[in-house]
């Protein structure tokens, strides 16, 4: 029989996958080290287990103990898996900018999660760093992992991830690209690879709002560089001890928008459901394409799985609210018509009057209102079919011929999604603006908008 004794034995040996579409503008082959194949769906499983095992060897973590850590989610998941198998408790602190999915997953594997504010200094007693340190001092038989300064973090990648990449590329790798946070991944892998071939370039991808790039280039910790950003899992507002900047050759910053948009592209174009940091890493690589040549071979780390970001990066509404999607919405259609007032009718007028109104305003669809509420609808095609069958219906009232009310949609609804509502049976939708006024959007409006 071939089997694993427990889930921890499945950590590592993740696949290297060649990219095609998202790397099409680059002059050389690009491969992704797809780390969500680890059992906790991220690269952090590697160093989480290593840090626990080292703590056990040193007597810092004893039977029945409690593991305490500040985490953006993925390290917590790796630690929680180790705790489940080894019989420890877990308490994690995280920030309020992390996705709800990450917090829910940590709770699902038995961890207690404390959410702390993002926009505070690391030394602030409310920060997730400070809270985790305080809990470790207050709770008996506990171990504060401290992934930022715990060098077992980078040792895990020196011992595991680096050798895997070297073997998988037959030593042909020329560039390593990592969206970096704690510094463990890029330092550990980079150190191993440079020992094999000192000419290998190690590129770090940072986020705007992080001080890492400035520190790398100047040696200065400039807090003016620090401001809130949305990207999860990368960048820092201090310098973790896991960094060995001599291993890194270049830092490149990527915007929140570019990282999010690229993550969605990777998923749609490569079929690899990646997290936010993978998008940032790939976007950063493309920004640096002028430094590549056809003989190069690039490996990009895809840290974690997209399921952790379905409420954010993969949520159209979330993306649009932040201006990350250049999507035409119902509001765009209404605005393009300069907010022309809605033409409507009541149920008691004659069909012949409806036809006159349609001719006057050159419109095909009319909502039927009563006491400020839509109670039905009339369309030109439906009236035509009814009058062909019975010409005397022209003297009937709207109430006798009207159809169901048009669907009402939000102004922020993407035009592409109107196909769920506008179809052969229904030719229009209504939306309500911030002033409470209704506007109609028809099939013709959609065609016009998509053709611009």
Tab-separated table of C-alpha atoms in Angstrom:
chain	number	residue	atom	x	y	z
A	1	UNK	CA	0.000	0.000	0.000
A	2	UNK	CA	1.122	3.524	-0.787
A	3	UNK	CA	-0.354	6.097	1.557
A	4	UNK	CA	0.503	8.972	3.876
A	5	UNK	CA	0.419	8.458	7.620
A	6	UNK	CA	-1.229	11.858	8.052
A	7	UNK	CA	-2.002	14.995	6.063
A	8	UNK	CA	1.296	16.667	7.006
A	9	UNK	CA	3.173	14.150	4.861
A	10	UNK	CA	1.518	15.613	1.748
A	11	UNK	CA	3.249	18.972	2.165
A	12	UNK	CA	5.659	19.889	-0.616
A	13	UNK	CA	6.505	18.455	-4.057
A	14	UNK	CA	4.095	20.855	-5.721
A	15	UNK	CA	3.906	20.992	-9.534
A	16	UNK	CA	5.654	23.377	-11.879
A	17	UNK	CA	3.211	24.493	-14.583
A	18	UNK	CA	4.099	26.292	-17.803
A	19	UNK	CA	2.132	29.478	-18.454
A	20	UNK	CA	0.942	30.435	-21.929
A	21	UNK	CA	-1.600	33.231	-22.292
A	22	UNK	CA	-0.775	35.596	-19.425
A	23	UNK	CA	2.914	35.359	-20.298
A	24	UNK	CA	2.424	35.792	-24.049
A	25	UNK	CA	4.038	39.257	-24.086
A	26	UNK	CA	7.236	37.975	-22.451
A	27	UNK	CA	10.198	36.845	-24.553
A	28	UNK	CA	10.966	33.693	-22.549
A	29	UNK	CA	9.208	30.667	-21.019
A	30	UNK	CA	7.533	31.263	-17.653
A	31	UNK	CA	6.613	28.560	-15.163
A	32	UNK	CA	4.427	28.768	-12.071
A	33	UNK	CA	5.294	26.892	-8.896
A	34	UNK	CA	1.692	26.156	-7.898
A	35	UNK	CA	1.781	26.035	-4.115
A	36	UNK	CA	-1.931	25.639	-3.465
A	37	UNK	CA	-1.409	21.917	-4.035
A	38	UNK	CA	-0.221	21.837	-0.421
A	39	UNK	CA	-2.956	20.520	1.928
A	40	UNK	CA	-3.613	23.949	3.414
A	41	UNK	CA	-3.775	25.429	-0.109
A	42	UNK	CA	-0.704	27.637	0.296
A	43	UNK	CA	3.066	27.729	0.400
A	44	UNK	CA	2.879	28.590	4.105
A	45	UNK	CA	2.264	24.922	5.004
A	46	UNK	CA	5.958	24.293	4.446
A	47	UNK	CA	7.298	26.807	6.917
A	48	UNK	CA	4.431	26.375	9.388
A	49	UNK	CA	5.302	22.721	9.919
A	50	UNK	CA	9.027	23.520	10.054
A	51	UNK	CA	8.510	26.184	12.734
A	52	UNK	CA	6.391	23.816	14.843
A	53	UNK	CA	8.930	20.995	14.556
A	54	UNK	CA	11.817	23.300	15.470
A	55	UNK	CA	9.884	24.568	18.495
A	56	UNK	CA	9.282	20.998	19.601
A	57	UNK	CA	12.990	20.163	19.282
A	58	UNK	CA	13.931	23.192	21.377
A	59	UNK	CA	11.300	22.468	24.027
A	60	UNK	CA	9.438	25.696	23.270
A	61	UNK	CA	6.265	23.815	22.383
A	62	UNK	CA	5.171	21.171	24.851
A	63	UNK	CA	2.319	18.608	24.771
A	64	UNK	CA	-1.086	20.238	25.150
A	65	UNK	CA	0.365	23.668	24.417
A	66	UNK	CA	-1.175	26.582	22.560
A	67	UNK	CA	0.236	27.931	19.292
A	68	UNK	CA	-0.154	31.719	18.991
A	69	UNK	CA	0.567	33.714	15.870
A	70	UNK	CA	-0.291	36.879	13.959
A	71	UNK	CA	-1.232	35.816	10.437
A	72	UNK	CA	-2.866	37.046	7.248
A	73	UNK	CA	-4.490	33.627	7.082
A	74	UNK	CA	-2.285	31.184	5.204
A	75	UNK	CA	0.365	30.670	7.884
A	76	UNK	CA	-2.441	30.172	10.348
A	77	UNK	CA	-3.902	27.429	8.178
A	78	UNK	CA	-0.570	25.607	8.025
A	79	UNK	CA	-0.097	25.926	11.781
A	80	UNK	CA	-3.676	24.759	12.393
A	81	UNK	CA	-3.136	21.608	10.333
A	82	UNK	CA	0.005	20.830	12.308
A	83	UNK	CA	-1.871	21.510	15.545
A	84	UNK	CA	-4.706	19.161	14.599
A	85	UNK	CA	-2.320	16.274	13.965
A	86	UNK	CA	-0.015	17.008	16.903
A	87	UNK	CA	-2.683	17.883	19.456
A	88	UNK	CA	-2.126	21.609	20.078
A	89	UNK	CA	-4.557	24.503	20.457
A	90	UNK	CA	-4.325	27.565	18.221
A	91	UNK	CA	-5.041	31.262	18.725
A	92	UNK	CA	-4.464	33.543	15.749
A	93	UNK	CA	-4.637	37.297	15.376
A	94	UNK	CA	-5.271	38.813	11.955
A	95	UNK	CA	-6.209	42.165	10.425
A	96	UNK	CA	-9.577	43.445	9.319
A	97	UNK	CA	-8.363	43.747	5.710
A	98	UNK	CA	-8.074	39.971	5.337
A	99	UNK	CA	-10.833	38.164	3.475
A	100	UNK	CA	-13.713	36.681	5.456
A	101	UNK	CA	-12.982	33.346	3.788
A	102	UNK	CA	-9.565	33.169	5.449
A	103	UNK	CA	-11.018	33.803	8.907
A	104	UNK	CA	-13.800	31.266	8.366
A	105	UNK	CA	-11.327	28.613	7.201
A	106	UNK	CA	-9.154	29.092	10.281
A	107	UNK	CA	-12.182	28.680	12.512
A	108	UNK	CA	-13.210	25.579	10.556
A	109	UNK	CA	-9.981	23.812	11.552
A	110	UNK	CA	-10.500	24.650	15.214
A	111	UNK	CA	-8.541	27.868	15.673
A	112	UNK	CA	-9.646	30.844	17.696
A	113	UNK	CA	-9.318	34.005	15.570
A	114	UNK	CA	-9.026	37.570	16.863
A	115	UNK	CA	-9.492	40.307	14.229
A	116	UNK	CA	-7.445	43.488	14.827
A	117	UNK	CA	-7.383	46.878	13.037
A	118	UNK	CA	-5.098	47.223	10.016
A	119	UNK	CA	-4.331	50.937	10.071
A	120	UNK	CA	-2.236	51.071	13.248
A	121	UNK	CA	1.519	51.010	13.835
A	122	UNK	CA	3.084	47.585	14.554
A	123	UNK	CA	3.921	48.781	18.084
A	124	UNK	CA	0.348	49.877	18.745
A	125	UNK	CA	-1.183	47.614	21.442
A	126	UNK	CA	-4.154	47.044	19.108
A	127	UNK	CA	-2.073	45.741	16.189
A	128	UNK	CA	-2.216	42.069	15.399
A	129	UNK	CA	1.505	41.823	16.112
A	130	UNK	CA	1.124	43.317	19.590
A	131	UNK	CA	-1.995	41.348	20.490
A	132	UNK	CA	-0.379	38.030	19.580
A	133	UNK	CA	2.729	38.852	21.631
A	134	UNK	CA	0.617	39.845	24.637
A	135	UNK	CA	-1.429	36.658	24.483
A	136	UNK	CA	1.741	34.566	24.391
A	137	UNK	CA	2.885	36.241	27.618
A	138	UNK	CA	-0.465	35.803	29.327
A	139	UNK	CA	-1.381	32.225	28.336
A	140	UNK	CA	0.518	29.425	30.139
A	141	UNK	CA	2.216	26.724	28.060
A	142	UNK	CA	1.949	28.751	24.847
A	143	UNK	CA	4.356	29.321	21.979
A	144	UNK	CA	4.497	32.549	19.978
A	145	UNK	CA	5.553	31.457	16.489
A	146	UNK	CA	6.582	34.886	15.086
A	147	UNK	CA	6.884	33.905	11.430
A	148	UNK	CA	8.521	37.261	10.665
A	149	UNK	CA	11.609	36.700	12.777
A	150	UNK	CA	11.566	32.907	13.152
A	151	UNK	CA	14.351	31.766	10.827
A	152	UNK	CA	12.831	28.302	10.517
A	153	UNK	CA	10.555	30.102	8.036
A	154	UNK	CA	13.289	30.671	5.489
A	155	UNK	CA	15.029	27.397	6.378
A	156	UNK	CA	11.958	25.479	5.191
A	157	UNK	CA	12.261	27.002	1.731
A	158	UNK	CA	16.022	26.571	1.628
A	159	UNK	CA	15.598	22.881	2.440
A	160	UNK	CA	12.447	22.137	0.399
A	161	UNK	CA	11.133	24.670	-2.116
A	162	UNK	CA	14.515	25.728	-3.514
A	163	UNK	CA	15.724	22.174	-4.254
A	164	UNK	CA	12.343	21.309	-5.809
A	165	UNK	CA	12.547	24.237	-8.235
A	166	UNK	CA	16.158	23.457	-9.106
A	167	UNK	CA	15.310	19.820	-9.855
A	168	UNK	CA	12.094	20.630	-11.749
A	169	UNK	CA	13.909	23.056	-14.070
A	170	UNK	CA	16.970	20.817	-14.447
A	171	UNK	CA	18.986	23.739	-13.103
A	172	UNK	CA	17.960	25.933	-16.054
A	173	UNK	CA	16.135	28.575	-14.001
A	174	UNK	CA	17.471	32.094	-14.573
A	175	UNK	CA	14.887	34.180	-12.660
A	176	UNK	CA	12.849	33.643	-9.505
A	177	UNK	CA	9.867	35.972	-8.954
A	178	UNK	CA	8.197	36.139	-5.538
A	179	UNK	CA	5.558	38.492	-4.151
A	180	UNK	CA	7.135	38.855	-0.749
A	181	UNK	CA	5.939	39.525	2.796
A	182	UNK	CA	7.742	37.896	5.704
A	183	UNK	CA	10.816	37.318	3.524
A	184	UNK	CA	11.053	33.622	4.302
A	185	UNK	CA	10.098	32.315	0.873
A	186	UNK	CA	12.258	34.616	-1.242
A	187	UNK	CA	15.264	34.429	1.071
A	188	UNK	CA	15.166	30.662	1.537
A	189	UNK	CA	14.632	29.780	-2.129
A	190	UNK	CA	16.918	32.546	-3.350
A	191	UNK	CA	19.778	31.496	-1.079
A	192	UNK	CA	19.606	27.895	-2.261
A	193	UNK	CA	19.399	28.794	-5.946
A	194	UNK	CA	22.262	31.298	-5.785
A	195	UNK	CA	24.451	28.687	-4.136
A	196	UNK	CA	23.747	26.513	-7.172
A	197	UNK	CA	24.179	29.370	-9.672
A	198	UNK	CA	25.047	32.875	-8.447
A	199	UNK	CA	23.853	34.348	-11.754
A	200	UNK	CA	20.221	33.530	-11.039
A	201	UNK	CA	18.198	36.714	-10.609
A	202	UNK	CA	15.870	36.930	-7.599
A	203	UNK	CA	13.087	39.486	-8.059
A	204	UNK	CA	10.856	40.570	-5.191
A	205	UNK	CA	7.391	41.991	-5.840
A	206	UNK	CA	6.197	44.561	-3.299
A	207	UNK	CA	2.980	46.526	-2.830
A	208	UNK	CA	2.479	50.289	-2.847
A	209	UNK	CA	2.044	51.178	0.818
A	210	UNK	CA	4.892	48.880	1.899
A	211	UNK	CA	8.378	50.066	2.874
A	212	UNK	CA	10.315	47.012	1.657
A	213	UNK	CA	11.402	48.363	-1.750
A	214	UNK	CA	12.649	51.652	-0.293
A	215	UNK	CA	14.586	49.812	2.409
A	216	UNK	CA	16.134	47.455	-0.164
A	217	UNK	CA	17.312	50.359	-2.310
A	218	UNK	CA	18.461	52.764	0.415
A	219	UNK	CA	18.779	50.846	3.689
A	220	UNK	CA	16.385	53.404	5.151
A	221	UNK	CA	13.194	52.537	7.017
A	222	UNK	CA	10.969	55.298	5.707
A	223	UNK	CA	7.555	55.331	7.385
A	224	UNK	CA	6.404	57.890	4.824
A	225	UNK	CA	6.279	54.945	2.431
A	226	UNK	CA	3.697	53.230	4.603
A	227	UNK	CA	-0.001	53.712	3.985
A	228	UNK	CA	-3.060	51.417	3.790
A	229	UNK	CA	-3.287	49.055	0.842
A	230	UNK	CA	-5.671	46.270	-0.137
A	231	UNK	CA	-3.372	43.539	-1.439
A	232	UNK	CA	-3.217	40.652	1.022
A	233	UNK	CA	-0.215	38.646	2.183
A	234	UNK	CA	2.609	40.777	0.762
A	235	UNK	CA	4.460	43.945	1.744
A	236	UNK	CA	5.371	45.039	5.274
A	237	UNK	CA	5.539	48.130	7.456
A	238	UNK	CA	8.711	46.871	9.178
A	239	UNK	CA	11.663	44.653	8.206
A	240	UNK	CA	11.294	41.015	9.353
A	241	UNK	CA	14.498	39.243	10.351
A	242	UNK	CA	13.863	36.538	7.738
A	243	UNK	CA	15.082	38.954	5.058
A	244	UNK	CA	18.580	38.649	3.704
A	245	UNK	CA	18.535	41.491	1.188
A	246	UNK	CA	21.853	40.336	-0.306
A	247	UNK	CA	19.971	37.416	-1.852
A	248	UNK	CA	17.554	39.741	-3.686
A	249	UNK	CA	18.518	41.507	-6.918
A	250	UNK	CA	15.508	43.726	-7.523
A	251	UNK	CA	12.280	44.986	-5.948
A	252	UNK	CA	9.257	46.016	-8.018
A	253	UNK	CA	6.010	47.538	-6.724
A	254	UNK	CA	2.590	46.584	-8.059
A	255	UNK	CA	-0.690	48.404	-7.499
A	256	UNK	CA	-3.659	46.829	-5.733
A	257	UNK	CA	-5.638	47.014	-8.974
A	258	UNK	CA	-3.007	45.410	-11.203
A	259	UNK	CA	-2.535	42.509	-8.783
A	260	UNK	CA	-6.267	41.837	-8.528
A	261	UNK	CA	-6.909	42.107	-12.259
A	262	UNK	CA	-3.988	39.803	-13.048
A	263	UNK	CA	-5.177	37.179	-10.537
A	264	UNK	CA	-8.490	37.065	-12.377
A	265	UNK	CA	-6.674	36.811	-15.719
A	266	UNK	CA	-4.553	33.882	-14.533
A	267	UNK	CA	-7.675	32.058	-13.418
A	268	UNK	CA	-9.604	32.716	-16.633
A	269	UNK	CA	-6.736	32.331	-19.095
A	270	UNK	CA	-4.633	29.576	-17.515
A	271	UNK	CA	-7.253	27.678	-15.514
A	272	UNK	CA	-5.198	28.097	-12.339
A	273	UNK	CA	-7.396	29.453	-9.527
A	274	UNK	CA	-4.880	31.697	-7.775
A	275	UNK	CA	-4.875	34.149	-4.879
A	276	UNK	CA	-4.108	37.864	-4.796
A	277	UNK	CA	-0.317	37.580	-4.374
A	278	UNK	CA	0.028	35.401	-7.483
A	279	UNK	CA	-1.616	38.168	-9.461
A	280	UNK	CA	0.816	40.689	-7.996
A	281	UNK	CA	3.804	38.458	-8.762
A	282	UNK	CA	2.756	37.981	-12.376
A	283	UNK	CA	1.906	41.664	-12.843
A	284	UNK	CA	5.319	42.612	-11.449
A	285	UNK	CA	7.062	40.210	-13.805
A	286	UNK	CA	5.298	41.746	-16.803
A	287	UNK	CA	6.336	45.222	-15.630
A	288	UNK	CA	9.956	43.986	-15.755
A	289	UNK	CA	9.764	42.260	-19.157
A	290	UNK	CA	12.326	44.630	-20.687
A	291	UNK	CA	14.947	42.963	-18.471
A	292	UNK	CA	14.271	39.496	-19.934
A	293	UNK	CA	15.651	37.789	-23.013
A	294	UNK	CA	14.605	34.673	-25.014
A	295	UNK	CA	17.177	32.409	-23.357
A	296	UNK	CA	15.835	33.085	-19.846
A	297	UNK	CA	13.638	30.729	-17.828
A	298	UNK	CA	11.437	32.294	-15.169
A	299	UNK	CA	9.747	30.650	-12.188
A	300	UNK	CA	6.954	32.584	-10.458
A	301	UNK	CA	5.601	31.516	-7.089
A	302	UNK	CA	1.812	31.150	-6.982
A	303	UNK	CA	1.391	31.251	-3.217
A	304	UNK	CA	-2.206	30.269	-2.549
A	305	UNK	CA	-5.656	29.363	-3.838
A	306	UNK	CA	-8.320	31.680	-5.211
A	307	UNK	CA	-11.007	30.249	-2.925
A	308	UNK	CA	-9.620	32.513	-0.193
A	309	UNK	CA	-10.635	35.569	-2.231
A	310	UNK	CA	-14.070	34.778	-3.689
A	311	UNK	CA	-15.623	37.605	-1.668
A	312	UNK	CA	-13.051	40.114	-2.878
A	313	UNK	CA	-10.888	39.683	-5.972
A	314	UNK	CA	-13.396	37.317	-7.588
A	315	UNK	CA	-16.424	39.393	-6.638
A	316	UNK	CA	-17.397	41.806	-9.427
A	317	UNK	CA	-19.166	44.156	-7.039
A	318	UNK	CA	-16.094	44.401	-4.756
A	319	UNK	CA	-13.850	45.030	-7.745
A	320	UNK	CA	-16.121	47.691	-9.218
A	321	UNK	CA	-16.513	49.527	-5.906
A	322	UNK	CA	-12.732	50.012	-5.865
A	323	UNK	CA	-12.471	50.959	-9.515
A	324	UNK	CA	-10.563	47.775	-10.355
A	325	UNK	CA	-12.881	46.706	-13.172
A	326	UNK	CA	-13.391	48.775	-16.296
A	327	UNK	CA	-16.925	47.468	-16.566
A	328	UNK	CA	-19.886	49.246	-18.113
A	329	UNK	CA	-22.841	49.176	-15.775
A	330	UNK	CA	-26.529	50.011	-15.913
A	331	UNK	CA	-25.644	53.398	-14.435
A	332	UNK	CA	-23.302	54.068	-17.381
A	333	UNK	CA	-26.140	53.397	-19.820
A	334	UNK	CA	-28.518	55.706	-17.983
A	335	UNK	CA	-25.890	58.451	-17.751
A	336	UNK	CA	-25.124	58.205	-21.468
A	337	UNK	CA	-28.734	59.149	-22.191
A	338	UNK	CA	-28.297	62.253	-20.044
A	339	UNK	CA	-30.853	60.946	-17.558
A	340	UNK	CA	-33.886	61.323	-19.809
A	341	UNK	CA	-37.079	60.975	-17.731
A	342	UNK	CA	-38.898	57.659	-17.768
A	343	UNK	CA	-41.991	57.434	-19.959
A	344	UNK	CA	-44.633	55.302	-18.246
A	345	UNK	CA	-48.368	54.596	-18.439
A	346	UNK	CA	-51.254	53.642	-16.144
A	347	UNK	CA	-53.434	50.554	-16.368
A	348	UNK	CA	-56.661	52.393	-17.166
A	349	UNK	CA	-55.687	54.058	-20.463
A	350	UNK	CA	-56.651	52.599	-23.865
A	351	UNK	CA	-54.287	50.471	-25.951
A	352	UNK	CA	-54.705	52.953	-28.827
A	353	UNK	CA	-53.310	55.690	-26.565
A	354	UNK	CA	-50.340	53.460	-25.697
A	355	UNK	CA	-49.577	52.998	-29.392
A	356	UNK	CA	-49.714	56.780	-29.890
A	357	UNK	CA	-47.326	57.312	-27.003
A	358	UNK	CA	-44.895	54.724	-28.391
A	359	UNK	CA	-44.905	56.535	-31.755
A	360	UNK	CA	-44.486	59.954	-30.154
A	361	UNK	CA	-41.439	58.969	-28.090
A	362	UNK	CA	-40.131	56.279	-30.492
A	363	UNK	CA	-40.023	53.621	-27.792
A	364	UNK	CA	-40.916	49.924	-27.703
A	365	UNK	CA	-41.325	49.238	-23.978
A	366	UNK	CA	-43.445	50.970	-21.347
A	367	UNK	CA	-43.748	50.186	-17.645
A	368	UNK	CA	-47.210	50.350	-16.105
A	369	UNK	CA	-47.386	52.216	-12.778
A	370	UNK	CA	-50.003	52.602	-10.050
A	371	UNK	CA	-49.402	54.658	-6.894
A	372	UNK	CA	-45.674	54.924	-7.619
A	373	UNK	CA	-45.157	51.163	-8.021
A	374	UNK	CA	-44.673	49.185	-11.217
A	375	UNK	CA	-47.540	46.714	-11.665
A	376	UNK	CA	-46.968	45.563	-15.240
A	377	UNK	CA	-45.411	46.287	-18.624
A	378	UNK	CA	-46.320	46.690	-22.278
A	379	UNK	CA	-44.094	45.995	-25.255
A	380	UNK	CA	-44.602	46.818	-28.925
A	381	UNK	CA	-44.039	43.230	-30.074
A	382	UNK	CA	-46.580	41.865	-27.599
A	383	UNK	CA	-49.183	44.462	-28.618
A	384	UNK	CA	-48.578	43.649	-32.279
A	385	UNK	CA	-49.237	39.935	-31.719
A	386	UNK	CA	-52.397	40.620	-29.715
A	387	UNK	CA	-53.806	43.112	-32.235
A	388	UNK	CA	-53.160	40.701	-35.113
A	389	UNK	CA	-55.349	38.180	-33.297
A	390	UNK	CA	-57.997	40.736	-32.271
A	391	UNK	CA	-58.012	44.215	-33.819
A	392	UNK	CA	-60.706	45.359	-31.379
A	393	UNK	CA	-58.162	45.216	-28.516
A	394	UNK	CA	-57.114	48.736	-29.508
A	395	UNK	CA	-60.143	49.927	-27.547
A	396	UNK	CA	-59.289	47.782	-24.507
A	397	UNK	CA	-57.448	49.114	-21.472
A	398	UNK	CA	-53.836	48.424	-20.651
A	399	UNK	CA	-54.914	46.274	-17.718
A	400	UNK	CA	-56.370	43.745	-20.201
A	401	UNK	CA	-53.177	43.347	-22.251
A	402	UNK	CA	-50.252	44.155	-19.939
A	403	UNK	CA	-47.544	41.641	-19.105
A	404	UNK	CA	-45.508	41.075	-15.934
A	405	UNK	CA	-43.495	44.038	-14.585
A	406	UNK	CA	-39.976	44.535	-15.891
A	407	UNK	CA	-37.221	43.218	-13.566
A	408	UNK	CA	-35.642	45.888	-11.369
A	409	UNK	CA	-31.834	45.796	-11.149
A	410	UNK	CA	-29.182	47.757	-9.293
A	411	UNK	CA	-27.399	50.627	-11.053
A	412	UNK	CA	-24.097	48.825	-10.435
A	413	UNK	CA	-25.169	45.719	-12.394
A	414	UNK	CA	-22.640	45.011	-15.194
A	415	UNK	CA	-24.176	45.223	-18.653
A	416	UNK	CA	-22.937	41.732	-19.440
A	417	UNK	CA	-25.158	40.354	-16.679
A	418	UNK	CA	-28.323	41.863	-18.158
A	419	UNK	CA	-28.610	38.781	-20.367
A	420	UNK	CA	-30.100	37.086	-17.308
A	421	UNK	CA	-32.988	39.550	-17.435
A	422	UNK	CA	-33.327	40.839	-21.002
A	423	UNK	CA	-34.318	38.037	-23.347
A	424	UNK	CA	-36.876	37.017	-25.974
A	425	UNK	CA	-39.745	37.193	-23.501
A	426	UNK	CA	-38.618	40.332	-21.699
A	427	UNK	CA	-37.122	43.300	-23.530
A	428	UNK	CA	-36.149	45.687	-20.727
A	429	UNK	CA	-35.230	46.242	-17.083
A	430	UNK	CA	-35.768	49.146	-14.719
A	431	UNK	CA	-33.286	50.667	-12.311
A	432	UNK	CA	-33.649	53.282	-9.594
A	433	UNK	CA	-31.060	56.047	-9.133
A	434	UNK	CA	-29.917	57.685	-5.901
A	435	UNK	CA	-32.745	60.228	-6.163
A	436	UNK	CA	-35.341	57.466	-6.283
A	437	UNK	CA	-36.179	58.039	-9.946
A	438	UNK	CA	-36.723	55.047	-12.239
A	439	UNK	CA	-34.949	54.570	-15.582
A	440	UNK	CA	-35.447	51.940	-18.268
A	441	UNK	CA	-32.704	49.977	-20.052
A	442	UNK	CA	-33.698	48.038	-23.173
A	443	UNK	CA	-32.051	45.445	-25.386
A	444	UNK	CA	-31.233	48.247	-27.845
A	445	UNK	CA	-29.481	50.224	-25.061
A	446	UNK	CA	-27.308	47.225	-24.224
A	447	UNK	CA	-26.313	46.691	-27.854
A	448	UNK	CA	-25.424	50.370	-28.163
A	449	UNK	CA	-23.341	50.328	-24.960
A	450	UNK	CA	-21.409	47.193	-25.839
A	451	UNK	CA	-20.693	48.549	-29.316
A	452	UNK	CA	-19.055	51.745	-28.083
